[in-house]
Short mmCIF file of C-alpha atoms in Angstrom, two decimals:
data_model
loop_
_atom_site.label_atom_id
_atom_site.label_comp_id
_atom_site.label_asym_id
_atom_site.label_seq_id
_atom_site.Cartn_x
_atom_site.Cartn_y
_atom_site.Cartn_z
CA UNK E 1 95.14 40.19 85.14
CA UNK E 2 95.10 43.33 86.50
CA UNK E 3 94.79 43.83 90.42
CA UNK E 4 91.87 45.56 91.55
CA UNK E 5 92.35 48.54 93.97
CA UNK E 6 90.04 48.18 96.62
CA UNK E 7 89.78 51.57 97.60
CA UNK E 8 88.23 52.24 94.20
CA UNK E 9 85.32 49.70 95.46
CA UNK E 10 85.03 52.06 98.84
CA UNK E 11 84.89 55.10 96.61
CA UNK E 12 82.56 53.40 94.45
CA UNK E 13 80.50 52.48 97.40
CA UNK E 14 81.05 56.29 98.63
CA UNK E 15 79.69 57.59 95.47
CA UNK E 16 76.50 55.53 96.00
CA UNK E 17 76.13 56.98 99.21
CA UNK E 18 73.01 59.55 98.90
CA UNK E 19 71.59 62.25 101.58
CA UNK E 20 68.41 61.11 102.78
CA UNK E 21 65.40 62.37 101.13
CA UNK E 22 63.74 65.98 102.36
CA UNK E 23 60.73 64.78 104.20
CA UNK E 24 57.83 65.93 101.54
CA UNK E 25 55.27 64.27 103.00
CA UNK E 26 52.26 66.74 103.92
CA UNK E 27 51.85 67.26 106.95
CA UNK E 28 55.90 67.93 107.50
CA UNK E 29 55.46 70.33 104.70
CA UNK E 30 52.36 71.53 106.02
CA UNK E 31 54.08 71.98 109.52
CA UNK E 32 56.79 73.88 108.00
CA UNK E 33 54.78 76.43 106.66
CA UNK E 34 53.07 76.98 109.68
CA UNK E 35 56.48 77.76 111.41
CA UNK E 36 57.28 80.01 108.63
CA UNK E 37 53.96 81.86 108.70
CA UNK E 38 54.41 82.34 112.40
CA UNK E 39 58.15 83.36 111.93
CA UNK E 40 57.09 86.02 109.88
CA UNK E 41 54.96 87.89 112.04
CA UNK E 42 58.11 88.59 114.22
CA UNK E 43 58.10 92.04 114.77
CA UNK E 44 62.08 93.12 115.15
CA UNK E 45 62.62 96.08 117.28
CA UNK E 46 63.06 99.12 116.06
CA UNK E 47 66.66 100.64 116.08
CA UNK E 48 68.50 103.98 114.88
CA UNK E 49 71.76 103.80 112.67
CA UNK E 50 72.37 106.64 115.34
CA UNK E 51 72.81 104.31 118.33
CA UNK E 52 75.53 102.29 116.34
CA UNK E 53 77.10 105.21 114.97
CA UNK E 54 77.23 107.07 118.48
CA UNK E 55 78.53 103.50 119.42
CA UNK E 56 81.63 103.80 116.91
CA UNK E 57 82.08 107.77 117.99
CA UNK E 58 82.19 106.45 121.54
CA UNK E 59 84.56 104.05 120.94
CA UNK E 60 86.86 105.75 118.83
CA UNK E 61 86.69 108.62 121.30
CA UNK E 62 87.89 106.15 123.88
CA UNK E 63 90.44 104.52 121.73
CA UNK E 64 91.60 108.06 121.36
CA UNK E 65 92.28 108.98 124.95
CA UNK E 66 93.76 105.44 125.61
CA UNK E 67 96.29 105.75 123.20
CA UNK E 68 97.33 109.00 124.64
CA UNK E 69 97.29 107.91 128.23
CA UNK E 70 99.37 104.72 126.84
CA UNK E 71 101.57 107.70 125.25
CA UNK E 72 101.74 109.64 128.40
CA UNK E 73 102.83 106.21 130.79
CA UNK E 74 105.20 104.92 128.10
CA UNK E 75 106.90 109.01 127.78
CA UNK E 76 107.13 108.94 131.82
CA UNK E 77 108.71 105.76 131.60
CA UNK E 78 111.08 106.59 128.87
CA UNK E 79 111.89 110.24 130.87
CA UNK E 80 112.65 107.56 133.95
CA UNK E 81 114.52 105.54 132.54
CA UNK E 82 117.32 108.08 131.05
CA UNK E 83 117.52 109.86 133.86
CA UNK E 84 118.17 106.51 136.03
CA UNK E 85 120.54 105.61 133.56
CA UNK E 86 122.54 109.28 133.53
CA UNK E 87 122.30 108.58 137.78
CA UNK E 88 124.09 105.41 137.35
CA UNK E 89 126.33 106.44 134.87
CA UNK E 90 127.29 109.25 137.34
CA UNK E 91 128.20 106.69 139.61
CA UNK E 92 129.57 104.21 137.95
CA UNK E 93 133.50 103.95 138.14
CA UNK E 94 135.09 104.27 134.60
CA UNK E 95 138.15 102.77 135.15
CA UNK E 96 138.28 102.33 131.18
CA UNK E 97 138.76 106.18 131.37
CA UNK E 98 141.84 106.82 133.65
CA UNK E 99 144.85 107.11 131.88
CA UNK E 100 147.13 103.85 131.82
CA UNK E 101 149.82 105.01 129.40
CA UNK E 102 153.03 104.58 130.90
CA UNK E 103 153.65 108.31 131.59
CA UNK E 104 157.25 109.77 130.43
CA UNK E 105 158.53 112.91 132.03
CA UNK E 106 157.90 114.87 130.45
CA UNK E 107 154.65 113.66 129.37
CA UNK E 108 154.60 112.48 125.76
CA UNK E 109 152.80 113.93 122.88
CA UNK E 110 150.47 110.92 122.37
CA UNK E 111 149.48 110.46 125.72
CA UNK E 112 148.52 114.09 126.03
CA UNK E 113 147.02 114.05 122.89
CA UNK E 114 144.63 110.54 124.42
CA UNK E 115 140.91 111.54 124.78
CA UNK E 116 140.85 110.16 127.68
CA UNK E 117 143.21 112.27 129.56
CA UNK E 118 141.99 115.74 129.62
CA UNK E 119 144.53 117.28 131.14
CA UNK E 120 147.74 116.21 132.11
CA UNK E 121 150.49 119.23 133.16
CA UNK E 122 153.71 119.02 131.46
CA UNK E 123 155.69 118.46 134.54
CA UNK E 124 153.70 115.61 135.75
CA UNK E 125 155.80 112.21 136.28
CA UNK E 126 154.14 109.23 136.48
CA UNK E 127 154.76 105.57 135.35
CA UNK E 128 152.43 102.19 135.48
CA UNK E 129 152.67 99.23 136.97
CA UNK E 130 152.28 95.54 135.65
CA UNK E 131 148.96 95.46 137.75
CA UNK E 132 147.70 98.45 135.51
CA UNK E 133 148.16 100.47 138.46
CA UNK E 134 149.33 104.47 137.77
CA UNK E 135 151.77 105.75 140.22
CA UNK E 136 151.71 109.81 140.52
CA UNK E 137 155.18 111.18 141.34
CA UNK E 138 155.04 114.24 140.94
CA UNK E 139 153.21 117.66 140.09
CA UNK E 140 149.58 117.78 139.04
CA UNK E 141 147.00 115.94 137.44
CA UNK E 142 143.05 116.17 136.58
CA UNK E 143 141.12 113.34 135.62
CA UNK E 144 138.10 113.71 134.16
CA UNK E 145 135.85 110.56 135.23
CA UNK E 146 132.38 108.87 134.34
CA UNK E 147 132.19 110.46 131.02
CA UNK E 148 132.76 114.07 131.90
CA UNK E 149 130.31 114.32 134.92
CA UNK E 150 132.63 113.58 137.39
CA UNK E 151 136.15 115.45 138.34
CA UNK E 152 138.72 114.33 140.49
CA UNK E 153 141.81 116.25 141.27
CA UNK E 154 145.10 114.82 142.95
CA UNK E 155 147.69 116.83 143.31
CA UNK E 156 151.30 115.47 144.56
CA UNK E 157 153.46 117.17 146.05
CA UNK E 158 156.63 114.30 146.27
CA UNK E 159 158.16 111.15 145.01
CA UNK E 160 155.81 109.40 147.20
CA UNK E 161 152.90 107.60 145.73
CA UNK E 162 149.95 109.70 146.30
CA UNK E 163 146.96 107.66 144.45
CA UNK E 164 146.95 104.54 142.42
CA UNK E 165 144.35 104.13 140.14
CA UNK E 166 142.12 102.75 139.17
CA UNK E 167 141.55 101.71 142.38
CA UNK E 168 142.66 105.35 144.35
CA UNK E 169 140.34 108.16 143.20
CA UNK I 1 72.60 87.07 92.20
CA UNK I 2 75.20 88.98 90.54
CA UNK I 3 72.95 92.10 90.69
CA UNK I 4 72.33 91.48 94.44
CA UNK I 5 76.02 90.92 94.72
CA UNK I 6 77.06 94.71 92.89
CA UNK I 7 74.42 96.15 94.98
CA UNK I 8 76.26 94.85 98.18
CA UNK I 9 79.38 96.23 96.93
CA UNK I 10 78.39 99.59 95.98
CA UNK I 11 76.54 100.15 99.39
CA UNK I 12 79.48 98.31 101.36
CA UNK I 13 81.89 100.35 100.08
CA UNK I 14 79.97 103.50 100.71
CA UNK I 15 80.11 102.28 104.27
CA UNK I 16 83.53 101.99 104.16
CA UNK I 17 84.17 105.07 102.59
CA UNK I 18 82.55 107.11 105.70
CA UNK I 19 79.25 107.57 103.57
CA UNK I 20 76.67 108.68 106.05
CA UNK I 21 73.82 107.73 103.71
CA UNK I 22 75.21 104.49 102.88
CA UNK I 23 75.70 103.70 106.62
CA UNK I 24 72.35 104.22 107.30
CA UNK I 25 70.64 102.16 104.27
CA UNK I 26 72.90 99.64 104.79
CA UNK I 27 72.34 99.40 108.58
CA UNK I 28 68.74 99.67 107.56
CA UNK I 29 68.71 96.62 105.62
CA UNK I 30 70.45 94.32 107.80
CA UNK I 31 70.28 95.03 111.21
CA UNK I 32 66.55 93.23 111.13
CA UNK I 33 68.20 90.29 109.37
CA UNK I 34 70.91 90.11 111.89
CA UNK I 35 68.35 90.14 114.84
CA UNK I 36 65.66 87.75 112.97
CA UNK I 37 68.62 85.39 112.26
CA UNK I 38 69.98 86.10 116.12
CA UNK I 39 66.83 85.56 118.00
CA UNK I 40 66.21 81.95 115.63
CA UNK I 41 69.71 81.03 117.05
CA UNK I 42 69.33 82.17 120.89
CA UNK I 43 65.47 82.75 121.21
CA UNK I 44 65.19 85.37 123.39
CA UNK I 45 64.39 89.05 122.39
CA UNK I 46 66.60 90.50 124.69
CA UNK I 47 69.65 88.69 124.26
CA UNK I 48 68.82 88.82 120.04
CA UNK I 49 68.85 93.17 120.67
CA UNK I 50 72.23 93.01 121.91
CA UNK I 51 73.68 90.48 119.47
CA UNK I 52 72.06 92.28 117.13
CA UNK I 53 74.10 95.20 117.80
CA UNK I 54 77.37 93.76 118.41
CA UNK I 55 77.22 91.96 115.41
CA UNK I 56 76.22 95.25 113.58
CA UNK I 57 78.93 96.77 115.04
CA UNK I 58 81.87 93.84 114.94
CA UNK I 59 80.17 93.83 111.06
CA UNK I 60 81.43 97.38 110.37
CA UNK I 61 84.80 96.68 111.94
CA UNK I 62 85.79 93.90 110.03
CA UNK I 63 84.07 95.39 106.23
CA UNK I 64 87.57 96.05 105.49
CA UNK I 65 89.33 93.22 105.74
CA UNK I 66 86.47 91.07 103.86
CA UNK I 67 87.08 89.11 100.93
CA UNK I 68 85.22 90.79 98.29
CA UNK I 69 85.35 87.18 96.27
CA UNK I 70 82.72 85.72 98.54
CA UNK I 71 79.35 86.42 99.03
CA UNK I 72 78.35 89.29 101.96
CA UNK I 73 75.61 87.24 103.00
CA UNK I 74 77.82 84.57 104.10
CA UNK I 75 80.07 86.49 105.61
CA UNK I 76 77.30 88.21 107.75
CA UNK I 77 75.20 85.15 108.87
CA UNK I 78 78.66 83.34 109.38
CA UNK I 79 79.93 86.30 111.92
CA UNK I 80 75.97 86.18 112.83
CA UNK I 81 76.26 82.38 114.41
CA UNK I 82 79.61 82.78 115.72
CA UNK I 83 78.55 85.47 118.21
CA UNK I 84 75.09 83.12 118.86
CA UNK I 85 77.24 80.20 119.66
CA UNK I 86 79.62 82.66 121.69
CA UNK I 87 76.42 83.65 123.49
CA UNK I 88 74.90 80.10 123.93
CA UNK I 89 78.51 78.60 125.11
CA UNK I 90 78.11 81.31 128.10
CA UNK I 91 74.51 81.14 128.90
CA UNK I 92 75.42 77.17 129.25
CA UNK I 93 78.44 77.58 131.15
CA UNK I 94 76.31 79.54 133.73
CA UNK I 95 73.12 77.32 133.51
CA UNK I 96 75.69 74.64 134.52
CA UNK I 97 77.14 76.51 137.08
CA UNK I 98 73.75 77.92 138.96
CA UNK I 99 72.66 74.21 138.75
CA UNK I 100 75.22 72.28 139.09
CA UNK I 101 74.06 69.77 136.51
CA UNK I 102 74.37 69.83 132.41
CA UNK I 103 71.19 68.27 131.47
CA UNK I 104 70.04 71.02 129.45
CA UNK I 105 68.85 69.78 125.56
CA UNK I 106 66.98 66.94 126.89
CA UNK I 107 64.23 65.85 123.99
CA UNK I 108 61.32 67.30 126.39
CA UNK I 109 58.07 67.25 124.10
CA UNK I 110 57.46 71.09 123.64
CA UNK I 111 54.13 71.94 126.08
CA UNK I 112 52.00 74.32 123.74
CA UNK I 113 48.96 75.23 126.11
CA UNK I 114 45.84 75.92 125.15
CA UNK I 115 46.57 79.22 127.22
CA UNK I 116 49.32 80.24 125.72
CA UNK I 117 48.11 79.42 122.17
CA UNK I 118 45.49 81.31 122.84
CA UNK I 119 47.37 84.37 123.98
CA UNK I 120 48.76 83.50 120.23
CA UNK I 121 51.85 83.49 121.61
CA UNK I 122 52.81 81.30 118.80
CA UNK I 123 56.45 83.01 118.40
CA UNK I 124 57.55 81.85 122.11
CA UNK I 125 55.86 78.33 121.14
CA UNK I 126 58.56 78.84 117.84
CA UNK I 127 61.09 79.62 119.79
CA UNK I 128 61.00 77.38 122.25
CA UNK I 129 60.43 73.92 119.34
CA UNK I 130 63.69 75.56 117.61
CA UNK I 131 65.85 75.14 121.06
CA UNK I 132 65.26 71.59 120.81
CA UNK I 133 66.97 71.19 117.61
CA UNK I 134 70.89 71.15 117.84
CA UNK I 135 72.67 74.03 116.92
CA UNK I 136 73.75 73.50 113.66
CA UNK I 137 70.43 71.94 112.60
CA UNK I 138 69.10 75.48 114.26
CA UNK I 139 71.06 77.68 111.97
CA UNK I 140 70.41 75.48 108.94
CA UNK I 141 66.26 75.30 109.58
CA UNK I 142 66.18 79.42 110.18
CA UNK I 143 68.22 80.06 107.48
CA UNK I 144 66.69 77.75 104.83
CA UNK I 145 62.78 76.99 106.10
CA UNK I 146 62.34 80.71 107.70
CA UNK I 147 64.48 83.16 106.04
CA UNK I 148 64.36 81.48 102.42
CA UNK I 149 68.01 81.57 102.56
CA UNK I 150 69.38 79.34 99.06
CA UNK I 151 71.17 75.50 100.17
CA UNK I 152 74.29 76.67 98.85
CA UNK I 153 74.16 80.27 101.39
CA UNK I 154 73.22 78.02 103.86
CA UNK I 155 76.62 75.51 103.22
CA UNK I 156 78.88 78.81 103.03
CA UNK I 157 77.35 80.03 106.40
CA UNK I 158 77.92 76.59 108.16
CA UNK I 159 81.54 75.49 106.04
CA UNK I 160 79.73 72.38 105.27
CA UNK I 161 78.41 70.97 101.69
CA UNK I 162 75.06 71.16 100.54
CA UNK I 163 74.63 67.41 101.09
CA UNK I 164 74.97 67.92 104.50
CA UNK I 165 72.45 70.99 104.91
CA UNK I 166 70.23 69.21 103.13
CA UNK I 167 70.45 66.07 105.89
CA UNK I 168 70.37 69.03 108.59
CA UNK I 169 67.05 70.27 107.37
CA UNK I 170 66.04 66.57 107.37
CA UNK I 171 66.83 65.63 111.07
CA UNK I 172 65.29 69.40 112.15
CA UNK I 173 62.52 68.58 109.97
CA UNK I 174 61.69 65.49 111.78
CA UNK I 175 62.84 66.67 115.36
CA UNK I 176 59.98 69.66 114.92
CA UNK I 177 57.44 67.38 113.77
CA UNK I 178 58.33 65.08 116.90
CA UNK I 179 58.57 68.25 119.16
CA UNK I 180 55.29 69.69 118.24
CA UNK I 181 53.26 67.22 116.50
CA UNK I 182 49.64 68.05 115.84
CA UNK I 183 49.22 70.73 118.19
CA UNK I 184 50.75 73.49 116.55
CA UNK I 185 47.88 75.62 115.13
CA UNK I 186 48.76 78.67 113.75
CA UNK I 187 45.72 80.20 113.05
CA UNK I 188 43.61 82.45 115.22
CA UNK I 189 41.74 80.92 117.81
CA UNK I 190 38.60 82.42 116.25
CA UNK I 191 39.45 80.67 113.42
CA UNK I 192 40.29 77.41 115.11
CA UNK I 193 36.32 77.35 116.77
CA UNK I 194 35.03 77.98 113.52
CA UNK I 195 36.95 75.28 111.50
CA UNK I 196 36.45 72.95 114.61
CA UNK I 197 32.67 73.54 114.57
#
């Protein structure tokens, strides 16, 4: 025997399931075409493609200007923003840019040769401590800092520690 | 159908194409469906002008990105009832809040005077039986009854199967007979005095 599903009896009692008759009787009907004869006597207005398409000019027109005030803000805002960031870069400390080679006397080829030491004289002694401090000893030395926008000149005269770096720009 | 479908097409996509010509026959042709179609949903002139036009103009926007595969008429009444139902949502939220109390849609019998039968203003009489109906049995009665829309326009406008426009049209049938009962009288009151004797 086989078992019956019983959600084939609800779906055979779904299928039975009919929409109610359309009211026919007369006077509904009669009723209905009443309504219908009134609806159409509605008069609808009268209106120009014009109006819509001065609509769509007028809209596209202010679109246009919007985008280019939206342009305008977001170019300001760009402008700002560089020239904030150049400010801060001027100000920023770039310790990653002072030279921390231990310095031979005279100075060695390498070191000379680092980009980030843009000019170191020949007769300059210096040497570096553990701390990553650079002790100047003697003669002259420029250090170009913050990228090239700022220049800082110390110029020793004696053994005697003039500036330590990074810390003593 | 097919015909009326290829004509759609080749006007639409004139529109779309910038075709001054075709924008105006096509604007032409349906901005007095749109407003008929509005003012059944809303009932008011005024607010059936401007949904006329912002549908007209929403319309246009969205041509493009229209499924070609399904009928325009649809598509049109469908966009058609959403801004109605957009409207009626509002004019309910501030009904409610200039009362202060929600009991709009009660089943009030529909009071067509003499006087205002006799100023044969039959439409506002039409208007005013249609607000009693709910929304959906609205759209389904002006579409089907008054605009001679087909059952199965009528299901693609409302996402609902034709069994269940066809119970719609029932319950609005019913609710309009309730609603207006023997007084409704289109004809002329001319007419009326002569028929009555």
């Amino acid at each position: 025997m086989v078992d019956r599903d019983p959600i084939d009896d609800l779906r055979a009692a779904w299928g039975a399931v009919t929409p109610p008759p359309p009211d026919c009787d007369a006077q509904t009907a009669a009723l209905v075409d009443d309504l219908r004869a009134v609806w159409n006597t509605l008069e609808v207005p009268e209106s120009s493609p014009n109006a819509l398409r001065l609509r769509l000019q007028l809209r596209a027109r202010a679109s246009r200007l919007r985008d280019r005030a939206t342009l305008a803000a977001a170019a300001s805002l760009l402008i700002a923003l560089v020239v904030s960031a150049l400010h801060a870069g001027s100000e920023r400390r770039p310790e990653d840019q002072l030279a921390t080679h231990e310095l031979t006397e005279p100075a060695a080829p390498d070191v000379a040769a680092d980009p980030r030491v843009r000019y170191l004289a020949p007769e300059v002694r210096a040497s570096m401590a553990q701390d990553g401090a650079v002790e100047l000893r003697h003669g002259r030395v420029r250090l170009l800092l913050g990228g090239g926008t700022t220049t800082t000149t110390i110029t020793t005269t004696d053994v005697q520690p003039a500036r330590t770096g990074p810390e003593g720009q | 159908m097919n015909d009326q479908r290829d004509n759609d097409d080749v006007l639409l996509a004139g529109v779309m194409a910038g075709d001054s010509a075709a924008f105006d026959a096509w604007f032409r042709r349906d901005h007095p469906v749109v407003w008929r179609f509005a003012y059944g949903i809303v009932g008011h002139r005024s607010e059936a002008d401007d949904l006329a036009q912002d549908a007209m103009l929403q319309l246009h926007d969205k041509l493009e990105t229209r499924d070609p595969s399904h009928s325009y008429g649809a598509w049109r009444d469908a966009l058609v009832l959403n801004l109605c139902r957009d409207r009626l949502r509002r004019r309910a939220t501030r009904l409610r809040a200039e009362t202060g109390a929600g009991e709009e849609r009660a089943t009030r019998s529909v009071q067509a005077s003499s006087a205002e039968l006799e100023r044969a203003d039959l439409q506002a009489v039409l208007a005013r039986a249609l607000e009693q109906l709910s929304e959906r049995e609205r759209a389904a009665f002006v579409l089907r009854e008054l605009e001679g829309r087909t059952t199965l326009h009528v299901a693609a406008v409302l996402e609902i199967g034709e069994s269940s426009v066809r119970s719609l049209l029932t319950l609005a049938r019913r609710r309009l007979r309730a609603v207006l009962g023997e007084r409704f009288d289109p004809r002329p009151a001319a007419a009326r005095e002569a028929s009555d004797g």
